[in-house]
Structures are given as C-alpha cells and as structure tokens.
mmCIF file of C-alpha atoms and ligand atoms in Angstrom:
data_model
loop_
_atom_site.group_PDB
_atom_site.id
_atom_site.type_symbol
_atom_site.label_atom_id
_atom_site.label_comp_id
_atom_site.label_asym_id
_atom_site.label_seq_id
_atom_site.Cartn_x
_atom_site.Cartn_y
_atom_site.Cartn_z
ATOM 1 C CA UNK A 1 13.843 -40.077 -1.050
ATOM 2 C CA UNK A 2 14.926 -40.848 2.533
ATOM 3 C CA UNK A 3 15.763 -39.192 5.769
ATOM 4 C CA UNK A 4 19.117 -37.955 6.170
ATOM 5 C CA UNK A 5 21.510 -40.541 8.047
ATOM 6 C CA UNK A 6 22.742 -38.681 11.381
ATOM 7 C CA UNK A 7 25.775 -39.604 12.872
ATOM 8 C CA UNK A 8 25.890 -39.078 16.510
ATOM 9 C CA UNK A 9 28.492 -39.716 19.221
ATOM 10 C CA UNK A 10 31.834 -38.157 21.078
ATOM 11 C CA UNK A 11 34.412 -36.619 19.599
ATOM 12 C CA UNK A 12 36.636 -38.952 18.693
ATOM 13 C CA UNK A 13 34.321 -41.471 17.671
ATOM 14 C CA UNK A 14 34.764 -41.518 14.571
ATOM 15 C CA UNK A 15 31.624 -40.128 12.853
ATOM 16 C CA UNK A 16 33.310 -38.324 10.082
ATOM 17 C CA UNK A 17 35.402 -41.195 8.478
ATOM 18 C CA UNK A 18 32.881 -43.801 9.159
ATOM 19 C CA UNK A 19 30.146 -41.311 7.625
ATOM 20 C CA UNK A 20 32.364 -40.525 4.557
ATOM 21 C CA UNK A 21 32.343 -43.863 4.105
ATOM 22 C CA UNK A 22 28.754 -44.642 3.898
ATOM 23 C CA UNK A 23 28.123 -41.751 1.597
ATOM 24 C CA UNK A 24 30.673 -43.358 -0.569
ATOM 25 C CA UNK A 25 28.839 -46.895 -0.725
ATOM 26 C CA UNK A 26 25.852 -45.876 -0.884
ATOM 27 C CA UNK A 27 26.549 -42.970 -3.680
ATOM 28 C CA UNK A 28 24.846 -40.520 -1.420
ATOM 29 C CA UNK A 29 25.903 -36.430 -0.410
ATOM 30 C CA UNK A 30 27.823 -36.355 2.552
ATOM 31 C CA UNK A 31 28.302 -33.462 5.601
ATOM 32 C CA UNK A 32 30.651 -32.748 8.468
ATOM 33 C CA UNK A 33 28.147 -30.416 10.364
ATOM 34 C CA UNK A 34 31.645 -28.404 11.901
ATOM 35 C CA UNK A 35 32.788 -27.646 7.779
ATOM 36 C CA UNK A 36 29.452 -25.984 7.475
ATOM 37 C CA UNK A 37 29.438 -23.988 10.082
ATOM 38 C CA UNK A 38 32.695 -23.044 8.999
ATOM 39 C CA UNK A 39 31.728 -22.719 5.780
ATOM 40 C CA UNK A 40 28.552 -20.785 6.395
ATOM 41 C CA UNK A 41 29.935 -18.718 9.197
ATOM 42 C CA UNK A 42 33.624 -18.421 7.250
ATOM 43 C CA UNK A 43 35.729 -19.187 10.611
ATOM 44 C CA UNK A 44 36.922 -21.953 12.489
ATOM 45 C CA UNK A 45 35.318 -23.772 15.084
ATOM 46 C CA UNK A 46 38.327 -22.596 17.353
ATOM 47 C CA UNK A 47 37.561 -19.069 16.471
ATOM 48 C CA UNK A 48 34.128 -19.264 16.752
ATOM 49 C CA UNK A 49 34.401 -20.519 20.632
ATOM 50 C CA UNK A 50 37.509 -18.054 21.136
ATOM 51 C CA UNK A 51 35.474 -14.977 20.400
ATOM 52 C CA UNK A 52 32.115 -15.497 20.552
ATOM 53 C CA UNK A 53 31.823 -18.339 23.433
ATOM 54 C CA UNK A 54 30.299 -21.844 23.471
ATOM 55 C CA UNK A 55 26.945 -20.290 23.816
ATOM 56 C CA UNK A 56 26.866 -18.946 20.620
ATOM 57 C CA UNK A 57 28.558 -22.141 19.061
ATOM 58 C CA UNK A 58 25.435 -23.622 20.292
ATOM 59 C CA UNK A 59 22.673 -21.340 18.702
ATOM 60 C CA UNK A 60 24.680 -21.475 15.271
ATOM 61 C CA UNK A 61 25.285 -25.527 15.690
ATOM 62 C CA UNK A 62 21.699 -25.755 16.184
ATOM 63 C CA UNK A 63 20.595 -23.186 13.069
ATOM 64 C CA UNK A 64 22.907 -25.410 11.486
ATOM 65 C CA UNK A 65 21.507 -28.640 12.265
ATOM 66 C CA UNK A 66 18.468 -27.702 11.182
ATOM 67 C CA UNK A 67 19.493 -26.053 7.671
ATOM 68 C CA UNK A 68 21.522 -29.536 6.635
ATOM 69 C CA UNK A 69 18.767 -31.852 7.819
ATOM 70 C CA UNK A 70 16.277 -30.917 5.718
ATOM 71 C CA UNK A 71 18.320 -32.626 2.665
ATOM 72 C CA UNK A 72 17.274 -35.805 1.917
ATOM 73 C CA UNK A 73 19.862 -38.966 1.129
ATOM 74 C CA UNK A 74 22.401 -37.977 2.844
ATOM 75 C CA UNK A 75 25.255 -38.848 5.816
ATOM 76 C CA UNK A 76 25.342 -36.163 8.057
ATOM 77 C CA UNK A 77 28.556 -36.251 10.651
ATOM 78 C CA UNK A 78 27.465 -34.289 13.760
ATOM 79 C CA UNK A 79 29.180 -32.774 16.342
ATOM 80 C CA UNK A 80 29.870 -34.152 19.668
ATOM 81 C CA UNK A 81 27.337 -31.657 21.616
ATOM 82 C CA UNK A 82 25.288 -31.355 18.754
ATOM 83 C CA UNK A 83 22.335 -34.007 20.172
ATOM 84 C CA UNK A 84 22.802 -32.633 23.638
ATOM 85 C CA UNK A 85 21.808 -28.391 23.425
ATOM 86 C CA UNK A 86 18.611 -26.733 22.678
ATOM 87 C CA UNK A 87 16.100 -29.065 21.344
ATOM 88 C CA UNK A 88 18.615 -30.907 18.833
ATOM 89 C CA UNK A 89 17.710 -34.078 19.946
ATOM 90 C CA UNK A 90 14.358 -33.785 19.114
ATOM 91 C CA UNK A 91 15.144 -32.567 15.869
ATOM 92 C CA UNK A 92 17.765 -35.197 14.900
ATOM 93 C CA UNK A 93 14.523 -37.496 15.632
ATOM 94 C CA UNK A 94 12.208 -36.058 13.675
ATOM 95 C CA UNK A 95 14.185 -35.547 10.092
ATOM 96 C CA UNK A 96 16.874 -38.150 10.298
ATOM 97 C CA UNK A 97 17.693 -41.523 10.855
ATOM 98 C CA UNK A 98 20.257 -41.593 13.418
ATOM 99 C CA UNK A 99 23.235 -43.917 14.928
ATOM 100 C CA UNK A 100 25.487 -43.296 17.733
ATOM 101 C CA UNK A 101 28.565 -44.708 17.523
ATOM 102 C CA UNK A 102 29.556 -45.545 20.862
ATOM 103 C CA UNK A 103 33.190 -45.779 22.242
ATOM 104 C CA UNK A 104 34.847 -46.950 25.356
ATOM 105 C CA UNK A 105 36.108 -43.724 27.190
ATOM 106 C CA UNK A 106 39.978 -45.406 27.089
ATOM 107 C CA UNK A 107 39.535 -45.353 23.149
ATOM 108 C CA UNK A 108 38.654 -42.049 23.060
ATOM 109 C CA UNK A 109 41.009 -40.420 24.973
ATOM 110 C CA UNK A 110 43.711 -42.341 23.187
ATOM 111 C CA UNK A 111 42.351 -41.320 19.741
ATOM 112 C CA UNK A 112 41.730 -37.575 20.623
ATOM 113 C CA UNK A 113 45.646 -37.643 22.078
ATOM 114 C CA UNK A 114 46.537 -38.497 18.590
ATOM 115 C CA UNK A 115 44.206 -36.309 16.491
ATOM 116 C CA UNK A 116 45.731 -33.460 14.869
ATOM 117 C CA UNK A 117 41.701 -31.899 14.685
ATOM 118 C CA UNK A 118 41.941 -28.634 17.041
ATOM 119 C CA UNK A 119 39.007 -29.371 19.691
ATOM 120 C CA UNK A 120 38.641 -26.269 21.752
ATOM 121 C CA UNK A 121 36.401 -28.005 24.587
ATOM 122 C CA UNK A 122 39.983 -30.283 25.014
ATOM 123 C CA UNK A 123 42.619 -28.348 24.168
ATOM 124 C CA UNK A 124 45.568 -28.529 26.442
ATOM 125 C CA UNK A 125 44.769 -31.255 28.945
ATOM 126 C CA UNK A 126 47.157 -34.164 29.999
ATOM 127 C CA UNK A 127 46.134 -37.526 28.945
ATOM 128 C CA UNK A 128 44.615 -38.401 32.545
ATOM 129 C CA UNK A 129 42.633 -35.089 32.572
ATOM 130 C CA UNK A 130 41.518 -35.707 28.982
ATOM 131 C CA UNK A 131 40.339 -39.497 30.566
ATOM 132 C CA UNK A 132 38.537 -37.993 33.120
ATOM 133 C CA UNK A 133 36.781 -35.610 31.133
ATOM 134 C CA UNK A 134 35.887 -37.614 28.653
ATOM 135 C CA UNK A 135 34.408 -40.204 31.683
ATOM 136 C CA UNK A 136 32.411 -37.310 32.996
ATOM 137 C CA UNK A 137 30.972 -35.638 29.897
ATOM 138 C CA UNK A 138 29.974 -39.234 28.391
ATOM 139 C CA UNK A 139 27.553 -39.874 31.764
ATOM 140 C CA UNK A 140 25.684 -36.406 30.743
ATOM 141 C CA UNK A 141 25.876 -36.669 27.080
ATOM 142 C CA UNK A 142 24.527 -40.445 26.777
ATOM 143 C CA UNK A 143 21.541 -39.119 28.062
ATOM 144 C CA UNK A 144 20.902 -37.646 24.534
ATOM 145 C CA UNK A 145 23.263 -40.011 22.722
ATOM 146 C CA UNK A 146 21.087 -43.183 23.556
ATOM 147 C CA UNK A 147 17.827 -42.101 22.070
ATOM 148 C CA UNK A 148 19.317 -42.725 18.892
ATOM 149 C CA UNK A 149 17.693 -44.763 16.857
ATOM 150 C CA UNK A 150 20.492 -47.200 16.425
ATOM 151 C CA UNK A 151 23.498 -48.028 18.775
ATOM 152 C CA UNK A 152 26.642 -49.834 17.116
ATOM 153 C CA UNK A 153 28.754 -50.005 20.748
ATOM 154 C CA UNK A 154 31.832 -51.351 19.140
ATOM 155 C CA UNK A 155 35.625 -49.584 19.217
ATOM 156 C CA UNK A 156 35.892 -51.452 15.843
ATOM 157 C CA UNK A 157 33.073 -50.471 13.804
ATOM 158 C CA UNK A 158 33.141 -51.027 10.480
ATOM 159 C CA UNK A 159 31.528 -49.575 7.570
ATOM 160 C CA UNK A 160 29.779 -53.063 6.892
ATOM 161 C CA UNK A 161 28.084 -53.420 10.001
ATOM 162 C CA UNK A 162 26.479 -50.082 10.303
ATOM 163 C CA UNK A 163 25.494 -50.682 6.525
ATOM 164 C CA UNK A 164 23.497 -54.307 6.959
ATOM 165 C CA UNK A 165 21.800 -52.705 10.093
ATOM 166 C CA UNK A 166 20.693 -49.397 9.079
ATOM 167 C CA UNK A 167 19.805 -49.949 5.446
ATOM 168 C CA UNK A 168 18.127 -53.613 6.055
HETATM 169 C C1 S3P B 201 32.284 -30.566 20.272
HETATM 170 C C2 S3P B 201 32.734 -31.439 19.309
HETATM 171 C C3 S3P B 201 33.367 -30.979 18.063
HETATM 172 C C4 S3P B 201 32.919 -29.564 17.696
HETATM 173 C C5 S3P B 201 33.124 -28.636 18.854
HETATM 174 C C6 S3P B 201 32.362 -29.082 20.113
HETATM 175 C C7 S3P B 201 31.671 -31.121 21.501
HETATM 176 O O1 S3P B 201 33.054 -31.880 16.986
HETATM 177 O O2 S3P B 201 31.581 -29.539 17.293
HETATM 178 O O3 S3P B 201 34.500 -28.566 19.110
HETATM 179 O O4 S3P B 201 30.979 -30.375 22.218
HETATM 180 O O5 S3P B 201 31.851 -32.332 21.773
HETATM 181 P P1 S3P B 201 33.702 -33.368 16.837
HETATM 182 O O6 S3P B 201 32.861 -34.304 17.648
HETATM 183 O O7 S3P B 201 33.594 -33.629 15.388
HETATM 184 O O8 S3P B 201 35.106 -33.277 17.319
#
C-alpha cells in the first residue's frame, strides 16, 4: 500500500486532468477533492461559498481533506486553497505524497478565461484583474505550495514526466 498522491497547485493548473491521468496509468482510485465535497455536502462549490461563506468552505475543505487522505493508492486532485488554510499543509505532508504543479501566472489567467468550471473566488473579473489576482494570490499561496514534496514548474507538463519522477 502507498500514500495517497496529492496534487497541489492554482486553479487552473491543471491538477484534475493531469491527476485523472495518473490514476489511469497507474490503475489506481482517483479524487477531485471539490466532487466530494459536493458529493458529501450535496451542493456546489458555488453554493456552498454563496450561502455559507469561504470560511465555512474552509472547515468542510479541510474535514474533507482529511476523510479522502486516509485512502491509500490513490490520486487525489486538491483544491487551489486547499494546502494554504488551517493546518492542511501539514496534513497533506504527513499522509500523502504530494506535487505542485506550478504555472506561470500568464498561463493561468489565460486557461481560467477559457474554463467553463464556475470558480467563485474569480467569477466576474476582466482578464487584467484576473492577471493581477492571480499574481498576488500566487506570492501568498507558494508559501504553502512549495513545501511540496515535488515541484514539476513546467506550463507543459505531461503525464510522463510527473510519472518517472514520482514513482522512481
Ligand atoms: C479554490 C479553488 C477551487 C475550489 C474553490 C476555491 C481556491 O478549486 O476549491 O473554488 O481557493 O483556489 P480548483 O483549484 O480545482 O479550481
């Protein structure tokens, strides 16, 4: 048995499709931790923020977290706060294994633009807002995002690469 595989990084980064396709090659389980909250709590992320508030996103992200890491071989896509409230970092340490996947800012913005995935932290802002944002968030959240225990800091990253370096 082996530590779950965490996925960390911005939104936008990619985590889910790149962590899909690990599970896939590797015949492992795979989770999106935003599906199970949704699934657990039975509302959208959207909802959850609209009527409850970000501060109670975090407390059920974080019961979350801690529910889906204790299953062994298995990808686990996080959020993009996920590492960066409570003590989630330190828990993302402990029971995974854990990449960030790390993005120029430019890339970013241009893939959230074009993403049809309703982010409430974003919604509504102009491409140069979203650019700024995205500049400004990244120097807080890398503080939590670089204790990873792998970087791949590549706006190409494929499957193969993150493959060859994490299961040597
Ligand atoms: C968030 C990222 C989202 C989701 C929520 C908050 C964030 O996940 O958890 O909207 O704080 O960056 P993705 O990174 O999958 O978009």
């Amino acid at each position: 048995m082996a530590l779950p595989l965490a996925i960390i990084g911005f939104m936008g980064s990619g985590k889910s499709t790149l962590g899909k396709q690990i599970a896939e090659k590797k015949g492992i389980g795979f989770t999106d931790l935003d599906r199970y909250i949704s699934e657990s709590t039975g509302r959208t992320i959207s909802s959850i923020f609209k009527e409850y508030g970000e501060e109670r996103f975090r407390e059920i992200e974080s019961q979350c977290l801690h529910d889906v890491l204790r299953i062994p071989d298995q990808v686990v896509a996080m959020g993009g706060g996920t590492p960066c409230y409570l003590n989630n970092i330190e828990i993302i340490k402990t029971l995974s294994t854990s990449v960030y996947l790390k993005v120029s800012p430019e890339n970013l913005t241009r893939r959230l633009i074009s993403s049809k995935n309703p982010r409430p932290l974003i919604k509504g802002k102009s491409q140069d807002e979203l650019l700024n944002y995205v500049e400004q968030k990244i120097k807080i959240r890398e503080e939590y995002y670089l204790q990873a225990d792998f970087i791949i800091e590549s706006d190409q990253i494929r499957v193969e690469d993150l493959l060859s370096l994490v299961f040597v």
